[in-house]
CSV table of C-alpha atoms in Angstrom, one decimal:
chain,number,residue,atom,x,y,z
K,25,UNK,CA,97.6,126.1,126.7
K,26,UNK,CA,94.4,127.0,124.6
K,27,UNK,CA,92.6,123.9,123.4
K,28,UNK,CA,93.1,123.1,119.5
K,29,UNK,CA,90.1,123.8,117.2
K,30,UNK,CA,88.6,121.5,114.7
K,31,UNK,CA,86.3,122.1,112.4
K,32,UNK,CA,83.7,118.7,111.5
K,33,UNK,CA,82.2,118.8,108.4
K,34,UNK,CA,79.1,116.3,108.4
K,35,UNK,CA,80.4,115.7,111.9
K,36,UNK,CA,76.6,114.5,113.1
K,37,UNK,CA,76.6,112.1,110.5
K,38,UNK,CA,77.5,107.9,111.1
K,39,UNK,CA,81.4,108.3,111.9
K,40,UNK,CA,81.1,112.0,112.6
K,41,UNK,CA,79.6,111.2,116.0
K,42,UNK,CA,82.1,108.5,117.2
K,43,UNK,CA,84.7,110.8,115.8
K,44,UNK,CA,83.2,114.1,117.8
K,45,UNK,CA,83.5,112.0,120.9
K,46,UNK,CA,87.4,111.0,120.5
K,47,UNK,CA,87.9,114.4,119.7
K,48,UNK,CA,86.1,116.0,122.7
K,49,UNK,CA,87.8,113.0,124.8
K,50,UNK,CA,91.2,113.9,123.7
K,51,UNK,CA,91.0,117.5,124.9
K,52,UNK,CA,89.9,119.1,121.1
K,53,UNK,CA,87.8,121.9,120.6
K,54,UNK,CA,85.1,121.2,117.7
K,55,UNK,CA,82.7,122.8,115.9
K,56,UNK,CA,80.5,121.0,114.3
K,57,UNK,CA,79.3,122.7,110.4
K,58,UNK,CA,76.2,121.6,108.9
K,59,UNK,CA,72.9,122.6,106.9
K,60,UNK,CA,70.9,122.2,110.5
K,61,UNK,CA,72.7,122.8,113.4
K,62,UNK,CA,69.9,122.0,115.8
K,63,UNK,CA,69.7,118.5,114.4
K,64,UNK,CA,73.3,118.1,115.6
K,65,UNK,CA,72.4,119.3,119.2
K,66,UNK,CA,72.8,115.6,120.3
K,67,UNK,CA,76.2,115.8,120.3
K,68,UNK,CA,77.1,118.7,123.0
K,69,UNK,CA,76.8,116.4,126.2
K,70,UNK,CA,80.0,114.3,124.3
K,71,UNK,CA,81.9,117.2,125.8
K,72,UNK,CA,82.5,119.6,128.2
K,73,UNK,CA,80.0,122.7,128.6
K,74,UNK,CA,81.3,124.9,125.6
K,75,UNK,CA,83.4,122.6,123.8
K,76,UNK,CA,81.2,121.5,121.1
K,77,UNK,CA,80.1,124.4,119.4
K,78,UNK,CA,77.6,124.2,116.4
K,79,UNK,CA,77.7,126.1,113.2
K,80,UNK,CA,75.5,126.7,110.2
K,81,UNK,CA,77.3,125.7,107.0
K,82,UNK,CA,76.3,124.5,103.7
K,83,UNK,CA,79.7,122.6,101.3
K,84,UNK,CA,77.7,124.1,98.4
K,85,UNK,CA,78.1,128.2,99.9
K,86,UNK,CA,82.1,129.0,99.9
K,87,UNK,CA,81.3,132.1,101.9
K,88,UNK,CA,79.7,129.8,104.8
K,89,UNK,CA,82.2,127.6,103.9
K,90,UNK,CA,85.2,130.1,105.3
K,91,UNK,CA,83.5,131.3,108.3
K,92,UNK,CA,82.9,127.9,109.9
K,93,UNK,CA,87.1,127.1,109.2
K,94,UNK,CA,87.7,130.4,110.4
K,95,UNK,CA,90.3,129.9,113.4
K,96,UNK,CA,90.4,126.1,113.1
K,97,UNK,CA,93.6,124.5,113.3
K,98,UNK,CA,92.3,121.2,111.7
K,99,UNK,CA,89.6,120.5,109.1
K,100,UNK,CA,87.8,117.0,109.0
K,101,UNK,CA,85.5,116.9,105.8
K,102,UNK,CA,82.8,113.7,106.2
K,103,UNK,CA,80.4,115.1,104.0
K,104,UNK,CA,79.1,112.8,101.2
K,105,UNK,CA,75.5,111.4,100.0
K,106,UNK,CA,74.6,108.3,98.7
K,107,UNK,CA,71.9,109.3,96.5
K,108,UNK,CA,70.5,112.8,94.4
K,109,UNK,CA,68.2,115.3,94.9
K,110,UNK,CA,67.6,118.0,92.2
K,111,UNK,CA,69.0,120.5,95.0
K,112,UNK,CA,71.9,118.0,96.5
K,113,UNK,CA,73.9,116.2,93.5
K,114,UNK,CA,76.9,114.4,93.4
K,115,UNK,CA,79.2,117.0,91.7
K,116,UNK,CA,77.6,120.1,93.9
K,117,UNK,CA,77.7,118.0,97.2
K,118,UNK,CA,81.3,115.5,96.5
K,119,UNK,CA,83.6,117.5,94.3
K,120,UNK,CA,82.2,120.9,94.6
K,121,UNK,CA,81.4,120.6,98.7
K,122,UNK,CA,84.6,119.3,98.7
K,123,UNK,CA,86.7,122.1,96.9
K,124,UNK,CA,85.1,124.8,98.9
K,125,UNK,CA,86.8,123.0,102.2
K,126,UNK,CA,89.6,122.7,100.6
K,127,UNK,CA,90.4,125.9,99.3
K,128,UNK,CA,89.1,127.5,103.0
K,129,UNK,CA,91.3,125.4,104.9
K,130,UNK,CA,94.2,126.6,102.7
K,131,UNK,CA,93.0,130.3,103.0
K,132,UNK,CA,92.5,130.4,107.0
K,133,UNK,CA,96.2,128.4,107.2
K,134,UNK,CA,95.2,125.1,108.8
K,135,UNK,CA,97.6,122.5,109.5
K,136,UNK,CA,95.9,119.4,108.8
K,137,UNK,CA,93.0,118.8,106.9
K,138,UNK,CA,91.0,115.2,106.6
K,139,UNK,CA,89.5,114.7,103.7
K,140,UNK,CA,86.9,111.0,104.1
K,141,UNK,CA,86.2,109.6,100.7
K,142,UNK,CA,85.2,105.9,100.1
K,143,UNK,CA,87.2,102.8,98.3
K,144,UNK,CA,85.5,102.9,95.4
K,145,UNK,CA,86.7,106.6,94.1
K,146,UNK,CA,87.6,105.8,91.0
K,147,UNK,CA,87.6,108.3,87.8
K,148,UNK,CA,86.6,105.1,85.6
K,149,UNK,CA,83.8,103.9,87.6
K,150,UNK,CA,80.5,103.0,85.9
K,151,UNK,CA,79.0,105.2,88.6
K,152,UNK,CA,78.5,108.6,89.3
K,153,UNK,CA,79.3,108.2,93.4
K,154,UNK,CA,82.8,107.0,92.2
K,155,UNK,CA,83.7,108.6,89.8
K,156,UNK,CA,82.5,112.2,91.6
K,157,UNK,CA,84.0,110.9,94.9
K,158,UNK,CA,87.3,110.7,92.8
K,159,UNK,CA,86.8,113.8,91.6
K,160,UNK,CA,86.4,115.4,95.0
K,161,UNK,CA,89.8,113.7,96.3
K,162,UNK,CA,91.5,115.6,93.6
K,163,UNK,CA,89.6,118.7,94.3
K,164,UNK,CA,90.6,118.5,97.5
K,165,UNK,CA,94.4,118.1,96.5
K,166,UNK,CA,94.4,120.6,93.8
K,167,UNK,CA,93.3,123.0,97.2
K,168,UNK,CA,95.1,121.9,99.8
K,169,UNK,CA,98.3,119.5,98.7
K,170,UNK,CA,98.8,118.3,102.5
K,171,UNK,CA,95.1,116.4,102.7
K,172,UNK,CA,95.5,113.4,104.0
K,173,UNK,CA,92.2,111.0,101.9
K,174,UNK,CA,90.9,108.4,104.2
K,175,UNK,CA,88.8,105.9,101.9
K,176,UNK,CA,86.4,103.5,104.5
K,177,UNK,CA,85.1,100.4,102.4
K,178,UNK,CA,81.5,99.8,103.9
K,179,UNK,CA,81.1,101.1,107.4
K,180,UNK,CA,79.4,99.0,110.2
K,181,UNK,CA,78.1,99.8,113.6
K,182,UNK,CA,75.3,100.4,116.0
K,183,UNK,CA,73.8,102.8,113.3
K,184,UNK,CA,74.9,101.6,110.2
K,185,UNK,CA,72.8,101.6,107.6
K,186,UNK,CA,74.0,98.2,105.8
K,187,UNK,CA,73.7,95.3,108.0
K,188,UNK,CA,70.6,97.1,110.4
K,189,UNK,CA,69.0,97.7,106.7
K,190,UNK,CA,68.8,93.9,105.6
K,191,UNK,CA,68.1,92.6,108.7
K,192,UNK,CA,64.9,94.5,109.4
K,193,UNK,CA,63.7,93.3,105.6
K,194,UNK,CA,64.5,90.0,106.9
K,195,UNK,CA,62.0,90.2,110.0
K,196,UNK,CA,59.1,90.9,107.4
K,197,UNK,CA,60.3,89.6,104.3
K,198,UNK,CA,60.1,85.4,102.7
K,199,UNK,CA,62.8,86.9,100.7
K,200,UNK,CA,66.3,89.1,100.0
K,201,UNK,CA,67.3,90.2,96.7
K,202,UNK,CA,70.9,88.9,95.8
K,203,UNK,CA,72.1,91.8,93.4
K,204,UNK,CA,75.4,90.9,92.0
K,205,UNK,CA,76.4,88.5,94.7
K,206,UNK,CA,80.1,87.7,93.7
K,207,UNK,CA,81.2,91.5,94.6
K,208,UNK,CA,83.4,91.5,97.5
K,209,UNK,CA,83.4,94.0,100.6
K,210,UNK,CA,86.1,94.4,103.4
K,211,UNK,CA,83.5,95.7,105.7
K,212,UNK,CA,85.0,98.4,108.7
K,213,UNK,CA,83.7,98.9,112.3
K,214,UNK,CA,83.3,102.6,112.5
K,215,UNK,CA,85.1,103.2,115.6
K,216,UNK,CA,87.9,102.5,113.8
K,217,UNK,CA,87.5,104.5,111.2
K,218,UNK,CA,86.7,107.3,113.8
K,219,UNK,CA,90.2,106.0,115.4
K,220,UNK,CA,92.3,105.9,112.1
K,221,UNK,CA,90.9,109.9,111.6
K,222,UNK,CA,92.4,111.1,115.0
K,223,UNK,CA,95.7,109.6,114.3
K,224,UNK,CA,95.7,110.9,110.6
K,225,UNK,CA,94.9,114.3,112.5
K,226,UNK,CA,97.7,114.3,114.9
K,227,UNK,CA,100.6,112.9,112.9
K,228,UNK,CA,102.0,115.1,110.2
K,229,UNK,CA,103.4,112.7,108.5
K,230,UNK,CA,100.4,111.5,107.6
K,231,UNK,CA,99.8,114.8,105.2
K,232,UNK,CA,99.5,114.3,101.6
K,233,UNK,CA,99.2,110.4,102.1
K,234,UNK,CA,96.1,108.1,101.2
K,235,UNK,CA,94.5,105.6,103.3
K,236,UNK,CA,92.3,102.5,102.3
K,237,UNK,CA,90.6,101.3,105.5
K,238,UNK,CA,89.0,97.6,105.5
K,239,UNK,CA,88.3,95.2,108.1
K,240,UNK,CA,90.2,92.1,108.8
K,241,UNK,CA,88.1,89.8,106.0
K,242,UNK,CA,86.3,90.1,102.9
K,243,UNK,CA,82.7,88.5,102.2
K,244,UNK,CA,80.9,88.6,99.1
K,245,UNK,CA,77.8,90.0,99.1
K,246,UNK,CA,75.4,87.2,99.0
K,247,UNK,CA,77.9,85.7,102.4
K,248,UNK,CA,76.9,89.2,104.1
K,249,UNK,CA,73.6,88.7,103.6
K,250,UNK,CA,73.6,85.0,104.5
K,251,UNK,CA,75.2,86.1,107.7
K,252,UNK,CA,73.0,88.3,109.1
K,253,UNK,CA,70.1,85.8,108.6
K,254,UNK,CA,72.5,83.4,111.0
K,255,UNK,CA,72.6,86.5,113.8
K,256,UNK,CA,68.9,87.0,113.5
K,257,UNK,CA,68.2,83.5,113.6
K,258,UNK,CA,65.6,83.9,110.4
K,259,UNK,CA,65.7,81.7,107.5
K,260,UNK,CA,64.8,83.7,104.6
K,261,UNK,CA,65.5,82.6,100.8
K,262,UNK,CA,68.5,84.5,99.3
K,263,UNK,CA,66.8,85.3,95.8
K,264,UNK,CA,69.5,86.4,92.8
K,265,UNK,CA,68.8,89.5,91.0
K,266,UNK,CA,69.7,89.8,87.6
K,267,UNK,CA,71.7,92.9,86.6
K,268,UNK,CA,69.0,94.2,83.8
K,269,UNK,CA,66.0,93.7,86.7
K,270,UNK,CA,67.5,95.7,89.1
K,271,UNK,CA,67.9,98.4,86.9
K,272,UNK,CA,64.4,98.2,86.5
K,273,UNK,CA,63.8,97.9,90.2
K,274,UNK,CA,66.0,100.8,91.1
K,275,UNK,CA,64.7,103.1,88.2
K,276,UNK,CA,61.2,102.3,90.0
K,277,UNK,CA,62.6,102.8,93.6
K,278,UNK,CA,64.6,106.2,93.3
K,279,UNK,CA,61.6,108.2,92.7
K,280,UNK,CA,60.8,107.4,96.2
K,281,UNK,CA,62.3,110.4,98.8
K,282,UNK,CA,64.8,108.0,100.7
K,283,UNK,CA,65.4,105.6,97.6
K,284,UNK,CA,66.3,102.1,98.9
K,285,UNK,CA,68.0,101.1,95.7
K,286,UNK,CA,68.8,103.7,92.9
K,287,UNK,CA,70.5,103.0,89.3
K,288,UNK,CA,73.7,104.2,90.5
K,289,UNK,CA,73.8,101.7,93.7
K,290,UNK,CA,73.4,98.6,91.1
K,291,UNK,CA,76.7,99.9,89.2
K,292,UNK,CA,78.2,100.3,92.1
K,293,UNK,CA,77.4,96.9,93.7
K,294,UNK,CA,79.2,95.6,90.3
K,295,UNK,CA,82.8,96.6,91.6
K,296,UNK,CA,84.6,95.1,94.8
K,297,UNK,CA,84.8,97.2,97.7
K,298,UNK,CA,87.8,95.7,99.0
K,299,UNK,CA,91.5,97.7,100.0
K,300,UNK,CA,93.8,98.0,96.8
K,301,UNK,CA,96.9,95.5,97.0
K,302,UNK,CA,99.9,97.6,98.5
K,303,UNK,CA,97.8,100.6,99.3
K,304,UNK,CA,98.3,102.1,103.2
K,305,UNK,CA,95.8,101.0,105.9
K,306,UNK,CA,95.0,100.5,109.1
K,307,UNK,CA,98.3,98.9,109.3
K,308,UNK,CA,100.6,101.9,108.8
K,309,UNK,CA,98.4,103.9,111.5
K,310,UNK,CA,99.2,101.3,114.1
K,311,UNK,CA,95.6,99.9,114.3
K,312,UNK,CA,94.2,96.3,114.5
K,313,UNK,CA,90.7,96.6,113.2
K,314,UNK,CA,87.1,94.5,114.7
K,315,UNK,CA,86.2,91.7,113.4
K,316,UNK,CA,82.3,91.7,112.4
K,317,UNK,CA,81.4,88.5,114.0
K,318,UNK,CA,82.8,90.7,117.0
K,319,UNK,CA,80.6,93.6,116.5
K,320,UNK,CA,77.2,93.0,114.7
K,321,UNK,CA,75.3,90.4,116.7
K,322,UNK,CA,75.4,92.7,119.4
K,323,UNK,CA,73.1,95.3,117.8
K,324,UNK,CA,71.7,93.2,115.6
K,325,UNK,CA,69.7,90.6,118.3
K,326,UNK,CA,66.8,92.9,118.5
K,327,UNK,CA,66.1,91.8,115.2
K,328,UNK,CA,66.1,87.8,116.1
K,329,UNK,CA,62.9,85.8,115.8
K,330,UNK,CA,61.8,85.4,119.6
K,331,UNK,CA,62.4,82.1,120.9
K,332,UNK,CA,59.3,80.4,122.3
K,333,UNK,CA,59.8,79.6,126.1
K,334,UNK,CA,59.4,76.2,127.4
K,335,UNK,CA,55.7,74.6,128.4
């Protein structure tokens, strides 16, 4: 029996590579679509020779679009940015991006496509990430009715750019900035968001449904931050920020090529980033997600202050 094809959209990205390796473990055929192709070359050895296949593709380019979904039988879209660019906005990158895979997927007949937005998508938010994520999600239904929308709160893992991001401020730093420090986060281990996406892609019955993935606690923000000065075993002041400095701050810091803070992050740090009361998880799909305590100190101890060795 031929192998089934999937198409990966941002598939070299944080959960694209966990999710190219279940994939390629399960017996899947994928092809991997993105702006650079030789930056994803990393990822052939997660399969056999020939399985992972690599293909130019740009969201923003319909005609691209179609010939990487050409002859898929599923389409997983992970593409999203957390900041602009004159050439890579929000609505080009999450709602049109997102449209263009949608409407190709319907074209080529696939059976199951995976659209990955974010908790957060919201048509009300104060900031442009949520409200164009939300935006995308219906884009994305308008196209293709049987998307199934998985929305990760913030994702954590070996690469993650949350909890690896504090702690190596922490290791030169007196200081970390406390913006809005109330705002909750269910944080999720990315292998099992990876996990929840294979089982969304195998079970029809998941078509057409939502899923808000979150991990088994919530922390506010300044707790997060708190915690990973435990793991590194630093002690560093937790400083609050108030909402009108950041602004400031970010205004400053998103002129910068990789911004560590733009205008639209402090808006977004203002809402909760927790799983909606009664909304479909991790539970339905038959999955009991990490823990962080379980996850984090393990890739965060090369961050630890060294511990002088007895005389």
């Amino acid at each position: 029996m031929a192998r089934r094809l999937v198409t990966m959209f941002g598939g070299s990205g944080f959960i694209g590579r966990h999710l190219v390796r279940k994939l390629a473990a399960e017996g899947w055929r994928v092809r991997v679509a993105g702006r650079d192709p030789e930056g994803a070359l990393f990822l052939k050895p997660m399969g056999d020779v020939g399985q992972i296949a690599l293909a130019q593709a740009d969201v923003r380019d319909a005609a691209s679009v179609a010939q990487a979904v050409a002859g898929a039988d599923a389409v997983v879209n992970l593409v999203a940015i957390l900041h602009e660019t004159p050439w890579r906005t929000f609505p080009a990158i999450h709602v049109e991006g997102a449209a263009n895979i949608a409407r190709a997927a319907a074209k080529a007949r696939v059976a199951r496509l995976v659209h990955v937005s974010a908790i957060g998508a919201d048509a009300e938010s104060p900031a442009a990430y949520g409200r164009t994520k939300a935006a995308g999600e219906q884009a994305a239904r308008a196209a293709f009715p049987g998307a199934t929308i998985v929305r990760p709160s913030i994702v954590f893992g070996a690469e993650d750019q949350f909890f690896n991001r504090f702690a190596a401020m922490a290791r030169v730093s007196p200081a970390l900035p406390v913006i809005a420090g109330t705002t909750r986060f269910q944080p999720v281990f990315v292998e099992d968001v990876a996990e929840a996406i294979r089982r969304c892609l195998a079970d029809p019955a998941t078509a057409g449904r939502t899923f808000e993935l979150g991990g088994p606690r919530t922390y506010t923000f300044r707790e997060l931050l708190a915690y990973i000065l435990r793991v590194i075993r630093r002690r560093r002041c937790l400083v609050p920020v108030p909402g009108p400095l950041a602004m400031l701050q970010a205004s400053v810091l998103e002129l910068l090529p990789v911004p560590p803070l733009t205008r639209d992050q402090v808006l977004m740090l203002r809402t909760d980033n927790v799983v909606a009361q009664g909304a479909e998880g991790f539970a339905t799909l038959g999955i009991r997600p990490a823990a962080v305590e379980a996850v984090v100190p393990e890739y965060l101890a090369r961050y630890r202050k060294p511990v002088p060795e007895a005389a």
